[in-house]
């Protein structure tokens, strides 16, 4: 079984390693909030797995992205976060794990939808 709390911590650590300025910008409280957010992502992945309904996770991703964008984040931030979760789930300890493989599929589907919505919003209408 996937340990969501441990993995949320690993993803958060990777995020802060990739962008060390995040700690200066948001402090330890921001890092704690990031860990909580990642834990929520894993809870939604688990629910999606239990429901055997990938739309549950893509709906969550689109809903969450809308909230994040309204608060000044960019779609790419959520995609990068989901990519880091995928990276952690591809570690050797999860090789062949049915649940981890399912999560990877849900994350991939969500990122594909987020990328398409992100690209649509950048298009300039033609007359």
Coordinates of N, CA and C in Angstrom, one line a residue:
X1 N 0.8 -1.2 0.0 CA 0.0 0.0 0.0 C 0.9 1.3 0.0
X2 N 0.4 2.3 -0.6 CA 1.1 3.5 -0.8 C 1.0 4.3 0.5
X3 N 2.2 4.8 1.0 CA 2.2 5.6 2.2 C 2.1 7.1 1.8
X4 N 0.9 7.6 1.8 CA 0.7 9.0 1.3 C 1.5 10.0 2.1
X5 N 1.6 9.9 3.4 CA 2.2 10.9 4.2 C 3.7 10.9 3.9
X6 N 4.3 9.7 3.8 CA 5.8 9.7 3.5 C 6.0 10.2 2.1
X7 N 5.2 9.8 1.1 CA 5.4 10.3 -0.3 C 5.1 11.8 -0.4
X8 N 4.2 12.3 0.3 CA 3.9 13.7 0.3 C 5.1 14.5 0.7
X9 N 5.8 14.0 1.8 CA 7.0 14.6 2.2 C 8.1 14.5 1.2
X10 N 8.3 13.3 0.5 CA 9.3 13.2 -0.5 C 9.1 14.2 -1.6
X11 N 7.8 14.3 -2.1 CA 7.5 15.2 -3.2 C 7.8 16.6 -2.8
X12 N 7.4 17.0 -1.6 CA 7.7 18.3 -1.1 C 9.2 18.6 -1.1
X13 N 10.0 17.7 -0.5 CA 11.4 17.8 -0.5 C 12.0 18.0 -1.9
X14 N 11.5 17.2 -2.8 CA 12.0 17.3 -4.2 C 11.7 18.7 -4.8
X15 N 10.5 19.2 -4.5 CA 10.1 20.5 -5.0 C 11.0 21.6 -4.5
X16 N 11.3 21.5 -3.2 CA 12.1 22.5 -2.6 C 13.6 22.4 -2.9
X17 N 14.0 21.2 -3.3 CA 15.4 21.0 -3.8 C 15.5 21.6 -5.2
X18 N 14.4 21.4 -6.0 CA 14.5 22.0 -7.4 C 14.4 23.5 -7.4
X19 N 13.7 24.1 -6.4 CA 13.5 25.5 -6.3 C 13.8 26.0 -4.9
X20 N 15.1 26.1 -4.5 CA 15.5 26.5 -3.2 C 14.9 27.8 -2.7
X21 N 14.6 28.7 -3.7 CA 14.1 30.0 -3.3 C 12.7 29.9 -2.7
X22 N 12.0 28.8 -2.9 CA 10.7 28.6 -2.3 C 10.8 28.8 -0.7
X23 N 11.8 28.3 -0.1 CA 11.9 28.3 1.3 C 12.1 29.8 1.8
X24 N 12.9 30.5 1.0 CA 13.1 32.0 1.3 C 11.7 32.7 1.2
X25 N 11.0 32.4 0.1 CA 9.8 33.1 -0.2 C 8.6 32.7 0.7
X26 N 8.5 31.4 1.0 CA 7.3 31.0 1.8 C 7.6 30.5 3.2
X27 N 8.9 30.3 3.5 CA 9.3 29.9 4.9 C 8.9 28.4 5.2
X28 N 9.1 28.1 6.4 CA 8.7 26.7 6.8 C 7.2 26.5 6.8
X29 N 6.5 27.5 7.1 CA 5.0 27.4 7.0 C 4.5 27.1 5.6
X30 N 5.2 27.7 4.6 CA 4.8 27.4 3.2 C 5.2 26.0 2.9
X31 N 6.3 25.5 3.4 CA 6.7 24.1 3.1 C 5.7 23.1 3.8
X32 N 5.3 23.5 5.0 CA 4.3 22.6 5.6 C 3.0 22.6 4.8
X33 N 2.6 23.7 4.3 CA 1.3 23.8 3.5 C 1.5 23.0 2.2
X34 N 2.7 23.1 1.6 CA 2.9 22.3 0.4 C 2.8 20.8 0.7
X35 N 3.4 20.4 1.8 CA 3.3 18.9 2.2 C 1.8 18.5 2.4
X36 N 1.0 19.4 3.0 CA -0.4 19.1 3.2 C -1.1 19.0 1.9
X37 N -0.8 19.9 1.0 CA -1.4 19.9 -0.4 C -1.1 18.6 -1.1
X38 N 0.2 18.2 -1.0 CA 0.6 16.9 -1.6 C -0.1 15.7 -1.0
X39 N -0.3 15.8 0.3 CA -1.1 14.7 1.0 C -2.5 14.7 0.4
X40 N -3.1 15.8 0.2 CA -4.5 15.9 -0.4 C -4.4 15.3 -1.8
X41 N -3.4 15.5 -2.6 CA -3.3 14.9 -3.9 C -3.3 13.4 -3.8
X42 N -2.5 12.9 -2.8 CA -2.5 11.4 -2.7 C -3.8 10.9 -2.2
X43 N -4.5 11.6 -1.3 CA -5.8 11.1 -0.9 C -6.8 11.1 -2.1
X44 N -6.7 12.0 -3.0 CA -7.6 12.0 -4.1 C -7.1 10.8 -5.1
X45 N -5.8 10.6 -5.2 CA -5.4 9.5 -6.0 C -5.9 8.2 -5.4
X46 N -5.9 8.0 -4.1 CA -6.4 6.8 -3.4 C -7.9 6.6 -3.7
X47 N -8.6 7.7 -3.5 CA -10.1 7.6 -3.7 C -10.4 7.3 -5.2
X48 N -9.6 7.8 -6.1 CA -9.8 7.5 -7.5 C -9.5 6.0 -7.8
X49 N -8.5 5.5 -7.1 CA -8.2 4.1 -7.2 C -9.3 3.2 -6.7
X50 N -9.8 3.6 -5.5 CA -10.8 2.8 -4.9 C -12.1 2.8 -5.7
X51 N -12.4 4.0 -6.3 CA -13.6 4.1 -7.1 C -13.4 3.5 -8.5
X52 N -12.2 3.3 -8.9 CA -11.8 2.8 -10.2 C -12.4 3.7 -11.3
X53 N -12.2 5.1 -11.1 CA -12.8 6.1 -12.0 C -11.8 7.2 -12.1
X54 N -11.1 7.2 -13.2 CA -10.0 8.2 -13.5 C -10.6 9.6 -13.6
X55 N -11.8 9.7 -14.0 CA -12.5 11.0 -14.1 C -12.5 11.8 -12.7
X56 N -12.6 11.0 -11.7 CA -12.6 11.6 -10.3 C -11.3 12.4 -10.1
X57 N -10.2 11.9 -10.5 CA -8.9 12.7 -10.3 C -8.8 13.8 -11.3
X58 N -9.2 13.6 -12.6 CA -9.1 14.7 -13.5 C -10.0 15.8 -13.2
X59 N -11.2 15.5 -12.7 CA -12.1 16.6 -12.2 C -11.5 17.3 -11.0
X60 N -10.9 16.6 -10.1 CA -10.2 17.2 -9.0 C -9.1 18.2 -9.5
X61 N -8.3 17.7 -10.4 CA -7.2 18.5 -11.0 C -7.7 19.8 -11.6
X62 N -8.7 19.7 -12.4 CA -9.3 20.9 -13.1 C -9.9 21.8 -12.0
X63 N -10.6 21.3 -11.1 CA -11.2 22.2 -10.0 C -10.1 22.9 -9.2
X64 N -9.1 22.1 -8.8 CA -8.0 22.6 -8.0 C -7.2 23.7 -8.8
X65 N -7.0 23.4 -10.1 CA -6.2 24.4 -10.9 C -7.0 25.7 -11.0
X66 N -8.3 25.6 -11.1 CA -9.1 26.9 -11.1 C -8.9 27.7 -9.9
X67 N -8.9 27.0 -8.7 CA -8.7 27.7 -7.5 C -7.2 28.3 -7.4
X68 N -6.3 27.5 -7.8 CA -4.9 28.0 -7.7 C -4.6 29.2 -8.6
X69 N -5.2 29.1 -9.8 CA -5.0 30.2 -10.8 C -5.6 31.5 -10.3
X70 N -6.8 31.4 -9.7 CA -7.4 32.5 -9.1 C -6.6 33.1 -8.0
X71 N -5.7 32.3 -7.3 CA -4.9 32.8 -6.3 C -3.5 33.1 -6.7
X72 N -3.3 33.3 -8.0 CA -2.0 33.8 -8.5 C -1.0 32.7 -9.0
X73 N -1.4 31.4 -8.8 CA -0.5 30.3 -9.3 C -0.7 30.2 -10.8
X74 N 0.1 29.4 -11.4 CA 0.0 29.0 -12.8 C -0.3 27.6 -13.0
X75 N -0.9 27.2 -14.0 CA -1.2 25.8 -14.3 C 0.1 25.0 -14.3
X76 N 1.1 25.5 -14.8 CA 2.4 24.8 -14.9 C 2.8 24.3 -13.5
X77 N 2.5 25.1 -12.4 CA 2.9 24.7 -11.1 C 2.2 23.4 -10.7
X78 N 1.0 23.2 -11.0 CA 0.3 22.0 -10.6 C 0.8 20.9 -11.5
X79 N 1.0 21.1 -12.8 CA 1.6 20.1 -13.6 C 3.0 19.6 -13.1
X80 N 3.8 20.6 -12.7 CA 5.1 20.2 -12.2 C 5.0 19.4 -10.9
X81 N 4.0 19.8 -10.1 CA 3.8 19.0 -8.8 C 3.4 17.6 -9.2
X82 N 2.4 17.4 -10.1 CA 2.0 16.1 -10.5 C 3.2 15.3 -11.1
X83 N 4.0 16.0 -11.9 CA 5.2 15.3 -12.5 C 6.1 14.8 -11.4
X84 N 6.3 15.6 -10.3 CA 7.2 15.1 -9.2 C 6.6 13.9 -8.5
X85 N 5.2 13.9 -8.4 CA 4.6 12.8 -7.8 C 4.9 11.5 -8.6
X86 N 4.7 11.7 -9.9 CA 5.0 10.6 -10.9 C 6.4 10.1 -10.7
X87 N 7.3 11.1 -10.6 CA 8.8 10.7 -10.5 C 9.0 9.8 -9.2
X88 N 8.4 10.2 -8.1 CA 8.5 9.5 -6.9 C 7.9 8.1 -7.0
X89 N 6.8 8.0 -7.7 CA 6.1 6.7 -7.9 C 6.8 5.8 -8.9
X90 N 7.7 6.3 -9.6 CA 8.5 5.5 -10.6 C 9.8 5.0 -9.9
X91 N 10.0 5.2 -8.6 CA 11.2 4.7 -8.0 C 11.1 3.1 -7.9
X92 N 12.2 2.5 -7.8 CA 12.2 1.0 -7.9 C 11.3 0.3 -6.8
X93 N 11.1 0.9 -5.7 CA 10.3 0.3 -4.7 C 8.9 0.1 -5.1
X94 N 8.4 0.9 -6.1 CA 7.0 0.7 -6.6 C 6.9 0.0 -7.9
X95 N 8.1 -0.5 -8.4 CA 8.1 -1.2 -9.6 C 7.1 -2.4 -9.6
X96 N 6.1 -2.3 -10.6 CA 5.1 -3.4 -10.6 C 4.0 -3.3 -9.7
X97 N 4.0 -2.3 -8.8 CA 2.9 -2.1 -7.8 C 1.7 -1.6 -8.6
X98 N 0.6 -2.3 -8.5 CA -0.6 -2.1 -9.2 C -1.2 -0.7 -8.9
X99 N -1.2 -0.4 -7.6 CA -1.8 0.9 -7.2 C -0.9 2.1 -7.7
X100 N 0.4 2.0 -7.6 CA 1.3 3.0 -8.1 C 1.1 3.2 -9.6
X101 N 1.0 2.1 -10.4 CA 0.8 2.2 -11.8 C -0.5 2.9 -12.2
X102 N -1.5 2.6 -11.4 CA -2.8 3.3 -11.6 C -2.7 4.8 -11.3
X103 N -2.0 5.1 -10.3 CA -1.8 6.5 -9.9 C -1.0 7.2 -11.1
X104 N 0.0 6.6 -11.6 CA 0.7 7.2 -12.7 C -0.2 7.5 -13.9
X105 N -1.1 6.6 -14.2 CA -2.1 6.8 -15.3 C -3.0 8.0 -15.0
X106 N -3.5 8.1 -13.7 CA -4.4 9.2 -13.3 C -3.6 10.5 -13.5
X107 N -2.4 10.5 -13.0 CA -1.6 11.7 -13.1 C -1.3 12.2 -14.5
X108 N -1.0 11.2 -15.3 CA -0.8 11.5 -16.7 C -2.0 12.0 -17.4
X109 N -3.1 11.5 -17.1 CA -4.4 12.0 -17.7 C -4.7 13.4 -17.3
X110 N -4.5 13.6 -16.0 CA -4.8 15.0 -15.4 C -3.8 16.0 -16.0
X111 N -2.6 15.6 -16.2 CA -1.6 16.6 -16.8 C -1.9 16.9 -18.2
X112 N -2.4 15.8 -18.9 CA -2.8 16.0 -20.3 C -3.9 17.0 -20.4
X113 N -4.9 16.9 -19.6 CA -6.1 17.8 -19.6 C -5.6 19.2 -19.2
X114 N -4.8 19.3 -18.1 CA -4.3 20.6 -17.7 C -3.5 21.3 -18.8
X115 N -2.7 20.5 -19.5 CA -1.9 21.1 -20.5 C -2.8 21.6 -21.7
X116 N -3.8 20.9 -22.0 CA -4.7 21.3 -23.1 C -5.4 22.5 -22.7
X117 N -5.9 22.6 -21.5 CA -6.6 23.8 -21.0 C -5.7 25.0 -20.9
X118 N -4.5 24.7 -20.5 CA -3.5 25.8 -20.3 C -3.2 26.4 -21.7
X119 N -3.0 25.5 -22.7 CA -2.7 26.0 -24.1 C -3.9 26.7 -24.7
X120 N -5.1 26.2 -24.4 CA -6.3 26.9 -24.9 C -6.4 28.3 -24.4
X121 N -6.0 28.5 -23.1 CA -6.2 29.8 -22.5 C -5.1 30.8 -23.1
X122 N -4.0 30.3 -23.7 CA -3.0 31.1 -24.2 C -3.2 31.5 -25.7
X123 N -4.2 30.9 -26.3 CA -4.5 31.1 -27.7 C -5.1 32.5 -27.8
X124 N -4.6 33.2 -28.9 CA -5.2 34.5 -29.2 C -6.3 34.4 -30.2
X125 N -7.5 34.8 -29.9 CA -8.6 34.7 -30.9 C -8.3 35.4 -32.2
X126 N -8.6 34.9 -33.3 CA -8.4 35.5 -34.6 C -9.7 36.1 -35.1
X127 N -9.7 37.1 -35.9 CA -10.9 37.7 -36.4 C -11.0 37.5 -37.9

